[in-house]
Amino acid sequence: MREQDRIERVRELYESAMFGGDGSALAAADQELDAVEAAVSLERGKLMHVRFLDDRREEPRELDLFERAAELYRRVGDASGEADALFWIGCWHQVVRGDGATGLPYFERSYELARSVDDRRTMSYAVRHLGFAAVEAGRLDRAREALTESVALRREIGFVPGVAAGLVALAHLSVDTDDREAAVRYLDEARSVAEQCGAKGVLGWIEQARTRI
C-alpha cells in the first residue's frame, strides 16, 4: 500500500474511533502510521548515506533512522522492509565506520529475510556486501561467488544500474586476483550497461577502476 493510501486510511480510522466509537480503530491506525514512519525513516537514512559518500561527513542520525525503520517494519510484520533496513544498518557499520565485522550479521540476516519473501533486490544488495566482507577477510573465492550472485539477481529483476555497479565490483576483484583480462571485460560490459541506462555515477566508478589495471 502506498504511503498516501495509508494516510487516508488513518483518517478513516480516526473518524471511526472519534465518531463511531470503534476502539479497535486506534490500534489499526497506529499500525498504518508505523508503516509510514518506517518508510520515511529508511528513505531519509538512505539520503544521508548518499551525502556521506559525497562528502565523507558522518551524520549521526543515519544509524538511528535505519534502526528505527527496522524496528517498525518488524512491528508491522513487513519482512521485506525489515530486510532492507537491516541491510542499511550493516552498510552503515561497514561503509561509514569501516567495521565490516559488525556489519556482517546484519547482511546475513537481511539476505535470509529477503530470501524468505523473494525480495531479490534486497538480496542483491545484501549478498553484494557479503562479498565485500569476504574480500576484507581474504576469502576471495567466496567474494567472487557472492558478487556474481548479486549481479545475477539484478539481471533477473531488470535492475540495470545495479548490474553495472556489480560488474565494477567484479572488475575490482579481478584486479585483486591478478586477472587483468577479466577486469577489462567486466569494465567494458559495465560501461555498455551504464551508458544504456544513463547511470552517469557508475561511469565515474568505471573510470576510477580502470586506473587500477
CSV table of C-alpha atoms in Angstrom, one decimal, residues 17-129:
chain,number,residue,atom,x,y,z
A,17,ALA,CA,-12.7,5.9,16.6
A,18,MET,CA,-13.8,9.5,17.2
A,19,PHE,CA,-17.3,9.5,15.9
A,20,GLY,CA,-18.2,5.8,15.6
A,21,GLY,CA,-16.9,4.6,18.9
A,22,ASP,CA,-14.7,1.9,17.3
A,23,GLY,CA,-11.9,1.4,19.9
A,24,SER,CA,-10.1,-1.1,17.6
A,25,ALA,CA,-9.6,1.6,15.0
A,26,LEU,CA,-6.9,3.2,17.1
A,27,ALA,CA,-4.6,0.2,17.0
A,28,ALA,CA,-5.1,-0.2,13.3
A,29,ALA,CA,-4.3,3.5,12.7
A,30,ASP,CA,-1.1,3.1,14.8
A,31,GLN,CA,0.0,0.2,12.6
A,32,GLU,CA,-0.6,2.2,9.4
A,33,LEU,CA,1.4,5.1,10.8
A,34,ASP,CA,4.2,2.8,11.9
A,35,ALA,CA,4.5,1.6,8.3
A,36,VAL,CA,4.6,5.2,7.0
A,37,GLU,CA,7.2,6.2,9.6
A,38,ALA,CA,9.3,3.1,8.8
A,39,ALA,CA,9.4,4.1,5.1
A,40,VAL,CA,10.2,7.7,5.8
A,41,SER,CA,12.9,6.8,8.3
A,42,LEU,CA,14.5,4.3,5.8
A,43,GLU,CA,14.5,6.7,2.9
A,44,ARG,CA,15.8,9.7,4.9
A,45,GLY,CA,18.6,7.5,6.2
A,46,LYS,CA,19.5,6.4,2.6
A,47,LEU,CA,19.7,10.1,1.5
A,48,MET,CA,22.1,10.7,4.4
A,49,HIS,CA,24.2,7.8,3.2
A,50,VAL,CA,24.5,9.3,-0.3
A,51,ARG,CA,25.6,12.6,1.2
A,52,PHE,CA,28.2,10.7,3.3
A,53,LEU,CA,29.5,9.1,0.1
A,54,ASP,CA,29.8,12.6,-1.5
A,55,ASP,CA,31.5,14.4,1.4
A,56,ARG,CA,32.6,11.7,3.9
A,57,ARG,CA,31.0,13.6,6.7
A,58,GLU,CA,29.2,11.3,9.1
A,59,GLU,CA,25.6,12.1,10.0
A,60,PRO,CA,24.9,10.6,13.5
A,61,ARG,CA,21.2,10.3,12.8
A,62,GLU,CA,21.7,7.9,9.9
A,63,LEU,CA,22.1,4.8,12.0
A,64,ASP,CA,19.2,5.8,14.3
A,65,LEU,CA,16.9,6.1,11.3
A,66,PHE,CA,17.8,2.7,9.9
A,67,GLU,CA,17.4,1.1,13.4
A,68,ARG,CA,14.0,2.8,13.8
A,69,ALA,CA,12.9,1.6,10.4
A,70,ALA,CA,13.9,-2.0,11.2
A,71,GLU,CA,12.0,-1.9,14.5
A,72,LEU,CA,8.9,-0.5,12.9
A,73,TYR,CA,8.9,-2.9,9.9
A,74,ARG,CA,9.3,-5.8,12.3
A,75,ARG,CA,6.4,-4.5,14.4
A,76,VAL,CA,4.1,-4.3,11.4
A,77,GLY,CA,5.2,-7.7,10.0
A,78,ASP,CA,6.8,-6.3,6.8
A,79,ALA,CA,9.7,-8.8,6.2
A,80,SER,CA,10.8,-7.1,3.0
A,81,GLY,CA,11.0,-3.7,4.7
A,82,GLU,CA,12.8,-5.1,7.7
A,83,ALA,CA,15.4,-6.9,5.4
A,84,ASP,CA,16.0,-3.6,3.6
A,85,ALA,CA,16.5,-1.7,6.9
A,86,LEU,CA,18.8,-4.4,8.3
A,87,PHE,CA,20.9,-4.2,5.1
A,88,TRP,CA,21.4,-0.5,5.6
A,89,ILE,CA,22.3,-0.9,9.3
A,90,GLY,CA,25.0,-3.3,8.1
A,91,CYS,CA,26.1,-0.8,5.4
A,92,TRP,CA,26.4,1.9,8.0
A,93,HIS,CA,28.8,-0.2,10.0
A,94,GLN,CA,30.8,-1.5,7.0
A,95,VAL,CA,31.0,1.7,4.9
A,96,VAL,CA,30.6,4.6,7.3
A,97,ARG,CA,32.5,3.2,10.3
A,98,GLY,CA,34.8,0.8,8.3
A,99,ASP,CA,33.7,-2.0,10.7
A,100,GLY,CA,32.8,-4.9,8.4
A,101,ALA,CA,32.8,-7.4,11.3
A,102,THR,CA,29.9,-5.6,13.0
A,103,GLY,CA,28.0,-5.2,9.7
A,104,LEU,CA,28.3,-8.9,8.7
A,105,PRO,CA,25.4,-10.4,10.8
A,106,TYR,CA,23.1,-7.6,9.5
A,107,PHE,CA,23.9,-8.5,5.9
A,108,GLU,CA,23.4,-12.2,6.7
A,109,ARG,CA,20.0,-11.6,8.4
A,110,SER,CA,18.9,-9.2,5.7
A,111,TYR,CA,19.7,-11.8,3.0
A,112,GLU,CA,17.9,-14.6,4.7
A,113,LEU,CA,14.8,-12.5,5.5
A,114,ALA,CA,14.7,-11.1,1.9
A,115,ARG,CA,15.0,-14.6,0.5
A,116,SER,CA,12.1,-15.8,2.6
A,117,VAL,CA,9.8,-13.3,0.8
A,118,ASP,CA,11.6,-13.5,-2.6
A,119,ASP,CA,12.8,-9.9,-2.4
A,120,ARG,CA,15.6,-10.3,-4.9
A,121,ARG,CA,16.5,-6.6,-5.0
A,122,THR,CA,17.4,-6.6,-1.3
A,123,MET,CA,19.0,-10.0,-1.6
A,124,SER,CA,21.3,-8.5,-4.3
A,125,TYR,CA,22.4,-5.7,-2.0
A,126,ALA,CA,22.9,-7.9,1.0
A,127,VAL,CA,25.0,-10.5,-0.9
A,128,ARG,CA,27.0,-7.8,-2.6
A,129,HIS,CA,28.1,-6.5,0.7
